[in-house]
Short mmCIF file of C-alpha atoms (C1' of nucleotides) in Angstrom, two decimals:
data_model
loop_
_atom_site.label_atom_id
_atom_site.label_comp_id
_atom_site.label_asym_id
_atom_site.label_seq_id
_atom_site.Cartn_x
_atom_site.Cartn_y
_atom_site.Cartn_z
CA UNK A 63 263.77 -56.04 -26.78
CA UNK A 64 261.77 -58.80 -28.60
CA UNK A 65 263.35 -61.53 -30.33
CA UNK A 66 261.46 -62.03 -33.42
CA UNK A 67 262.76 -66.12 -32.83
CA UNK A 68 261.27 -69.14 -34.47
CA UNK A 69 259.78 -67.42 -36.84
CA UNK A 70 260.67 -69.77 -39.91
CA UNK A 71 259.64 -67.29 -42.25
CA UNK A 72 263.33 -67.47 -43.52
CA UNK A 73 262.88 -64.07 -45.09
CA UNK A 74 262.02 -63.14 -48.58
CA UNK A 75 264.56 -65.29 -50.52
CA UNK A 76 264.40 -69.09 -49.97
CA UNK A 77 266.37 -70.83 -47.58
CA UNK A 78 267.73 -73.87 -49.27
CA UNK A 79 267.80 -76.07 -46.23
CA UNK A 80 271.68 -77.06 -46.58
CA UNK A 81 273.51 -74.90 -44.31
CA UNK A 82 273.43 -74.57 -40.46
CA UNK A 83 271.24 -72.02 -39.17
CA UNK A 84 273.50 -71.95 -35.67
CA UNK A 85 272.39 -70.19 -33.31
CA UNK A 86 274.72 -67.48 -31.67
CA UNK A 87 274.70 -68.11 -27.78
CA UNK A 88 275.19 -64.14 -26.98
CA UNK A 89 272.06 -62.90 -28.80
CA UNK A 90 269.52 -63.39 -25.60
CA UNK A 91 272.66 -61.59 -22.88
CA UNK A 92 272.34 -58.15 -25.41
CA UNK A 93 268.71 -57.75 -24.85
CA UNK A 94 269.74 -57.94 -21.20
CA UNK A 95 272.61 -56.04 -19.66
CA UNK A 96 273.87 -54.27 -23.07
CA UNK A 97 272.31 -51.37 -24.80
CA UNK A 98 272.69 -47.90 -24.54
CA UNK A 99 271.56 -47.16 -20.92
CA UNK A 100 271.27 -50.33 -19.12
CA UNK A 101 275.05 -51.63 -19.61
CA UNK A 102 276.02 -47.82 -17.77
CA UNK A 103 272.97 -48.09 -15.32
CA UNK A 104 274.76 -51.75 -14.22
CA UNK A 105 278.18 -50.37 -14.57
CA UNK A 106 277.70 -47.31 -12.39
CA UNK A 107 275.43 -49.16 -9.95
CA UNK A 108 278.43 -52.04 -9.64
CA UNK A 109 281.26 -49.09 -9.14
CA UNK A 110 279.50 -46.80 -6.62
CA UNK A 111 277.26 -49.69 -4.91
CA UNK A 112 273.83 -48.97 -3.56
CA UNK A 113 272.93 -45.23 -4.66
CA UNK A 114 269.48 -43.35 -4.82
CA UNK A 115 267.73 -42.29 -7.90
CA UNK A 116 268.96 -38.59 -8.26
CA UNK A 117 272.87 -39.97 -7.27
CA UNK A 118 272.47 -42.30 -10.68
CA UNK A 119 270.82 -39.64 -12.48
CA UNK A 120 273.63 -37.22 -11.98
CA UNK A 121 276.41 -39.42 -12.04
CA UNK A 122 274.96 -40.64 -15.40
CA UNK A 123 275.07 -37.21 -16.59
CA UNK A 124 272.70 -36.75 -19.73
CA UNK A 125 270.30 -39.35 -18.76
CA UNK A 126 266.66 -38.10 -18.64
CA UNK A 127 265.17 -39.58 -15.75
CA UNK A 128 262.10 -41.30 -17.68
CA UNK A 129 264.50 -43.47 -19.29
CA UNK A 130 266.40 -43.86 -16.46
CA UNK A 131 263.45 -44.80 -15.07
CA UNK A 132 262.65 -47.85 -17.43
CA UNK A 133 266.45 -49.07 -17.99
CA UNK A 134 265.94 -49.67 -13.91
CA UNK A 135 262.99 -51.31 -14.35
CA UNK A 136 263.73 -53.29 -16.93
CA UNK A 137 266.94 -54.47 -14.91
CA UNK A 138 264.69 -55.28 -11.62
CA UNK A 139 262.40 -57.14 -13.74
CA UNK A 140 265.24 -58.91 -14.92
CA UNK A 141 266.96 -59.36 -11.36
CA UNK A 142 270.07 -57.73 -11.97
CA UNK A 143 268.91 -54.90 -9.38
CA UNK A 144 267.25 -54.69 -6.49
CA UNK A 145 264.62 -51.76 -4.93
CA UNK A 146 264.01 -50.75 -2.31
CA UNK A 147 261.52 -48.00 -1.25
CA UNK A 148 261.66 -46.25 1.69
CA UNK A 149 258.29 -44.85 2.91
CA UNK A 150 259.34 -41.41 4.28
CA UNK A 151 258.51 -37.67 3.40
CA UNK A 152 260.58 -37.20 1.08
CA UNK A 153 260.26 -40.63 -0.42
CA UNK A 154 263.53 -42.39 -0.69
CA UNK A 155 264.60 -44.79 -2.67
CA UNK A 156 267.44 -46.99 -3.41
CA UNK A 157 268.91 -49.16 -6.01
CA UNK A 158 271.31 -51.88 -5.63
CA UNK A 159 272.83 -54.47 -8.12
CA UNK A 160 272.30 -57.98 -7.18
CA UNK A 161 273.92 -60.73 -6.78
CA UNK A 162 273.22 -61.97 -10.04
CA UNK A 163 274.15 -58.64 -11.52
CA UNK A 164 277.60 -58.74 -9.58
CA UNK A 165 278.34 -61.88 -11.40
CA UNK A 166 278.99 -59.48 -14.83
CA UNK A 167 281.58 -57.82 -13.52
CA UNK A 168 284.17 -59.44 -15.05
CA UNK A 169 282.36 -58.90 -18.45
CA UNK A 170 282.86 -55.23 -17.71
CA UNK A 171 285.83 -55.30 -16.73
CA UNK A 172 287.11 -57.17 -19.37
CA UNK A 173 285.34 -54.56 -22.15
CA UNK A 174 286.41 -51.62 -20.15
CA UNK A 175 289.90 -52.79 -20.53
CA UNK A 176 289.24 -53.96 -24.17
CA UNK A 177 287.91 -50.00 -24.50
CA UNK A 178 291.37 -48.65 -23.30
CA UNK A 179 293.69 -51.00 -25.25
CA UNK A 180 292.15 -51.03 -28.71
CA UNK A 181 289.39 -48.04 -29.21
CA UNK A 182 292.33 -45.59 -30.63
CA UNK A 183 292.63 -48.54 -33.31
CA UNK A 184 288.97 -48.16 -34.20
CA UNK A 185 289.44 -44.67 -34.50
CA UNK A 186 291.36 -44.29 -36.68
CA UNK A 187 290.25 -47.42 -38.93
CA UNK A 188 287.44 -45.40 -38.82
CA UNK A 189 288.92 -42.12 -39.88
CA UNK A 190 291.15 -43.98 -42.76
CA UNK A 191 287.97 -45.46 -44.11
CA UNK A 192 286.15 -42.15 -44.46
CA UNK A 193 289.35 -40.39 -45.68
CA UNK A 194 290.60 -42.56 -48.72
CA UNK A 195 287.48 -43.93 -50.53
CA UNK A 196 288.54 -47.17 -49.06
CA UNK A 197 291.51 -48.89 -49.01
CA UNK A 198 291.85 -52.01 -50.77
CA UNK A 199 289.08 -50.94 -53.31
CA UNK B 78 275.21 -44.42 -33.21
CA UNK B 79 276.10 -40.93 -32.61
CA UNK B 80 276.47 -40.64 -29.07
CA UNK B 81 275.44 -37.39 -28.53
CA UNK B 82 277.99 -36.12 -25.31
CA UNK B 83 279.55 -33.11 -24.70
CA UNK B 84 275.88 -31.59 -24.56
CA UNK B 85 275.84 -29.91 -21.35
CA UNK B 86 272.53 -29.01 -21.77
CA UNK B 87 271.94 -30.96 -18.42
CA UNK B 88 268.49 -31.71 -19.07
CA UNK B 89 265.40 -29.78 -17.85
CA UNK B 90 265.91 -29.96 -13.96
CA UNK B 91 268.97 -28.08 -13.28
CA UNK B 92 272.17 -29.72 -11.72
CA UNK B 93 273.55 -28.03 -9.25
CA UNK B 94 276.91 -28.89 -9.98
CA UNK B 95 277.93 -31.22 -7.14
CA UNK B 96 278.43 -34.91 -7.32
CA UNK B 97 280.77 -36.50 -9.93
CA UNK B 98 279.34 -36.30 -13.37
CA UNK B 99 281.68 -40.04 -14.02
CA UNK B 100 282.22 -41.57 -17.28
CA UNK B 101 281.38 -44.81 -17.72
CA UNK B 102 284.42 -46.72 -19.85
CA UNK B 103 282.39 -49.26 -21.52
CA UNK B 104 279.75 -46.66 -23.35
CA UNK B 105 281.83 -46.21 -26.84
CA UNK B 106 282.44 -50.10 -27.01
CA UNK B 107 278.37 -50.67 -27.28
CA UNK B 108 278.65 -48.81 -30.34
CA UNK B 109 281.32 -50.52 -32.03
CA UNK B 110 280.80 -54.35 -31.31
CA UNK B 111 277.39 -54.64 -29.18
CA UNK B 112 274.19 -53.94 -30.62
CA UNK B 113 271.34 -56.48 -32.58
CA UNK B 114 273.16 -57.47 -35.37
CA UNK B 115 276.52 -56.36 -34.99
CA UNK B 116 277.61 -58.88 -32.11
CA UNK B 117 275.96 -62.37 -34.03
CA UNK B 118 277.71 -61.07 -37.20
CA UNK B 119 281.18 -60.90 -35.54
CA UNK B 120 280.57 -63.75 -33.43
CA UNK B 121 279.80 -65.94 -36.48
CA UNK B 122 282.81 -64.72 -38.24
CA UNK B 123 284.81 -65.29 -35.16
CA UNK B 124 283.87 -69.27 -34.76
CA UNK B 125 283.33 -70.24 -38.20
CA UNK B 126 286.00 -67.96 -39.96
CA UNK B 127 286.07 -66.08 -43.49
CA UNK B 128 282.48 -66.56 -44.99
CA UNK B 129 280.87 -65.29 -47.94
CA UNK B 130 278.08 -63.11 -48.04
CA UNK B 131 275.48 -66.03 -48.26
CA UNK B 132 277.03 -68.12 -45.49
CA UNK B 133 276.22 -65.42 -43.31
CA UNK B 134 273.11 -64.70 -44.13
CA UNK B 135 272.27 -68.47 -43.73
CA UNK B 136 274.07 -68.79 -40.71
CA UNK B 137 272.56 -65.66 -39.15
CA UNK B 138 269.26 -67.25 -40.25
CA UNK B 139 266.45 -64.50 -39.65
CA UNK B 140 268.68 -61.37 -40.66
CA UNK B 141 267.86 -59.69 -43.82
CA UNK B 142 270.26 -58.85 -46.72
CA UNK B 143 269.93 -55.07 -46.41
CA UNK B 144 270.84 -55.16 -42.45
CA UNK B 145 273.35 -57.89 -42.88
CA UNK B 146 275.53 -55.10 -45.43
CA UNK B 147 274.67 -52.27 -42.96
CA UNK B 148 276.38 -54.16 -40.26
CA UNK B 149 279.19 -55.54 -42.13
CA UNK B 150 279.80 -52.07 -43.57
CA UNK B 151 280.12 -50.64 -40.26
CA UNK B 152 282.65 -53.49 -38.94
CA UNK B 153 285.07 -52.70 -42.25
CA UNK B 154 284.93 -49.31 -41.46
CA UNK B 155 285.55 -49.87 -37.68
CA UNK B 156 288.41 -52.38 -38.66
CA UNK B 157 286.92 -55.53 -36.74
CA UNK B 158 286.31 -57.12 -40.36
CA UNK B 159 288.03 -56.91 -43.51
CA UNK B 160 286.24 -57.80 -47.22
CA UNK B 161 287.84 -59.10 -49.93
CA UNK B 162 286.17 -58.92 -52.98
CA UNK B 163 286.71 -61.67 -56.24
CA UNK B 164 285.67 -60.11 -59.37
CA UNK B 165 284.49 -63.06 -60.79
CA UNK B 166 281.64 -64.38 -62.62
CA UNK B 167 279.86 -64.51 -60.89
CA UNK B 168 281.32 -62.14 -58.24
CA UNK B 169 282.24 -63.64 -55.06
CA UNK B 170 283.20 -61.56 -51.84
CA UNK B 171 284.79 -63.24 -48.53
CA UNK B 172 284.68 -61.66 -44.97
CA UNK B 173 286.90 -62.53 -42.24
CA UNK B 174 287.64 -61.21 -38.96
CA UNK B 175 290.72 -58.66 -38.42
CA UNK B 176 293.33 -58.91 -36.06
CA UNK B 177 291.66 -56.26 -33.98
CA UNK B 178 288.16 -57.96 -34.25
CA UNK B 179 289.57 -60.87 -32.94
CA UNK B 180 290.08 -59.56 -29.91
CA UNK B 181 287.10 -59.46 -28.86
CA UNK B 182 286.94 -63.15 -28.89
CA UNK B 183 287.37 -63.43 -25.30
CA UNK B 184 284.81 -61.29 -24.63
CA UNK B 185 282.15 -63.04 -26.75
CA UNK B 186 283.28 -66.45 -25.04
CA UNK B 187 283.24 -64.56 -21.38
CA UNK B 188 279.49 -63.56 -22.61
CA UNK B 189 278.26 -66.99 -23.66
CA UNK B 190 279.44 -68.86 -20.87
CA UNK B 191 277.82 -65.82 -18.50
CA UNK B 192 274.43 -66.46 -20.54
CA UNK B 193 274.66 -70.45 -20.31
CA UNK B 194 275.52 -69.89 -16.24
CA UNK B 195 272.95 -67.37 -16.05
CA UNK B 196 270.28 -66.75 -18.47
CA UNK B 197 267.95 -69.21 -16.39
CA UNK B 198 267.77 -66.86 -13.59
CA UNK B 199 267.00 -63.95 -15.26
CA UNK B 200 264.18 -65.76 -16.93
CA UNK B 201 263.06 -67.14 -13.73
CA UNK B 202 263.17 -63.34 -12.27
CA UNK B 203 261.40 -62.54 -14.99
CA UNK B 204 258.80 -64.89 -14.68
CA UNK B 205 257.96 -63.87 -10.94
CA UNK B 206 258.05 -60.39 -11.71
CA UNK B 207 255.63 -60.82 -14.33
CA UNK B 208 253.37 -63.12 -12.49
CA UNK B 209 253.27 -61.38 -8.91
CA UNK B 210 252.30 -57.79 -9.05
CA UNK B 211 256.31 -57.17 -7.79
CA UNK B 212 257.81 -59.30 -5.15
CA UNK B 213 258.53 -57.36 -2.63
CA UNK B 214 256.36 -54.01 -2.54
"C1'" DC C 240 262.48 -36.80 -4.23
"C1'" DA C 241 261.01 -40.16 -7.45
"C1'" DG C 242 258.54 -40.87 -10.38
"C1'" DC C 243 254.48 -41.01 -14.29
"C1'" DA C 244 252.13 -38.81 -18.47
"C1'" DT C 245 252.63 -36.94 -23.13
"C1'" DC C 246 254.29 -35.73 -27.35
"C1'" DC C 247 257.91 -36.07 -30.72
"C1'" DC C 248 261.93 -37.69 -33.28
"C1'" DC C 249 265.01 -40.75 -35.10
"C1'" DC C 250 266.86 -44.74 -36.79
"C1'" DA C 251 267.79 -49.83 -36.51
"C1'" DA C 252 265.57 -53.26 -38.47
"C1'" DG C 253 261.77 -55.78 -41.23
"C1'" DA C 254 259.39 -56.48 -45.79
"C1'" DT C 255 259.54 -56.43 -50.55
"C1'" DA C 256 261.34 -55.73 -55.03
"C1'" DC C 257 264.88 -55.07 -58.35
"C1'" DT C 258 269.94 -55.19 -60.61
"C1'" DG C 259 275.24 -55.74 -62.15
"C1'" DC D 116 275.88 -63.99 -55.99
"C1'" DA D 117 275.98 -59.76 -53.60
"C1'" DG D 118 274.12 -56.47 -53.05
"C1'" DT D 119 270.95 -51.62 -53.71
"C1'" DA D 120 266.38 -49.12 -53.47
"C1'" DT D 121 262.03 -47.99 -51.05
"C1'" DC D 122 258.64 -48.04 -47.81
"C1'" DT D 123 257.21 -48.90 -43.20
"C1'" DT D 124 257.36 -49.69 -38.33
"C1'" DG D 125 258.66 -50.28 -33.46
"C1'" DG D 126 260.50 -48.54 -29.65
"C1'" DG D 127 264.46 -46.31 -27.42
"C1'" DG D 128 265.37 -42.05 -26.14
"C1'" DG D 129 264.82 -36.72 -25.66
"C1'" DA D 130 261.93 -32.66 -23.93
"C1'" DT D 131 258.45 -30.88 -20.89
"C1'" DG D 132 255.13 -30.78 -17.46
"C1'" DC D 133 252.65 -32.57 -13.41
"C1'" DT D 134 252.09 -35.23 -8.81
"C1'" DG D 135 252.23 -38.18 -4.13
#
DNA sequence: CAGCATCCCCCAAGATACTG
DNA sequence: CAGTATCTTGGGGGATGCTG
């Protein structure tokens, strides 16, 4: 969640100088909407619109709720979903992506789709890999 | 890595069965091409093409040499990257993106130009967040 | 219901040092 | 150059238990 950045410490061996250290654009997005429980959290939140803690929970299926419980956090925090409480007995309470979180959409889309056209390929470049000692080795 | 499903172990407070226990698509994808390392590694392959080991490292500028072969390990063996080693004196091994790891480019672009629209406003939302004890509660 | 509090585990990643 | 070998740590995530 922290990005260790601008620390010139270079690491261990020497950094020459020559050579662009570029800096990769996506880096500060993963931190954001994609890890292990926030990029579902969005995704289910953005399919099944505004939905209450337990509906997420469930739908989420193995999910504890503490961690569901930071992921949504973190994502309000980071306005990609909104709260709001309702002061009844029982409490209620509802989450809702945002707008801003709407506008990933087509990033999920587009790996969802990704997912169904090419994840059988990684599959079985995995398998291959682990079956032969390597291919071209 | 692992992701552990299948474990209907449900988690301490029981489920009672109802509501849609959904799948989210995009989970297995996070594995593969979305995680610290693993997405500035393919990226930089992607826009600057077959590198050797050092390029990368230089490129990648903070990463260290043990995590930059973890990574690039797990890329060969999920066939987004292919290695090509030169035994030379002294030795000299090239990585390039595979046809299936190129792919993704349109993702990574779709990503960076989401973070250049939007990064801003998730700072910003992070910044009154912080600084108020929570907008609206 | 919607959580917070605790304790624990695991592993990605950092630091550092050493080879073929 | 292109790694491997250790040691260590941070924090995400699981398991359990308790409240307003």
């Amino acid at each position: 969640m922290t990005r260790t950045l601008g620390a010139p410490t270079a690491g261990g061996r020497g950094i020459t100088a020559a050579l662009v250290p570029v800096e990769c654009e996506v880096t500060p997005l993963l931190d954001v909407a994609f890890s292990r429980w926030t990029t579902p959290v969005l995704w289910t939140l953005n399919e099944f619109g505004r939905q209450r803690f337990v509906e997420l929970e469930r739908r989420l299926g193995t999910i504890t709720p503490k961690v569901l419980t930071q992921r949504l956090r973190q994502l309000e925090r980071d306005g990609l979903v909104t709260r709001t409480y309702h002061p009844e007995v029982p409490p209620r309470v509802e989450y809702e992506i945002s707008e801003l979180g709407r506008t990933l959409g087509p990033l999920f889309a587009g790996m969802a789709s990704w997912a169904k056209d090419h994840m059988d390929a990684v599959e079985s470049a995995r398998r291959s890999y682990d079956e032969e000692g390597k291919p071209g080795r």
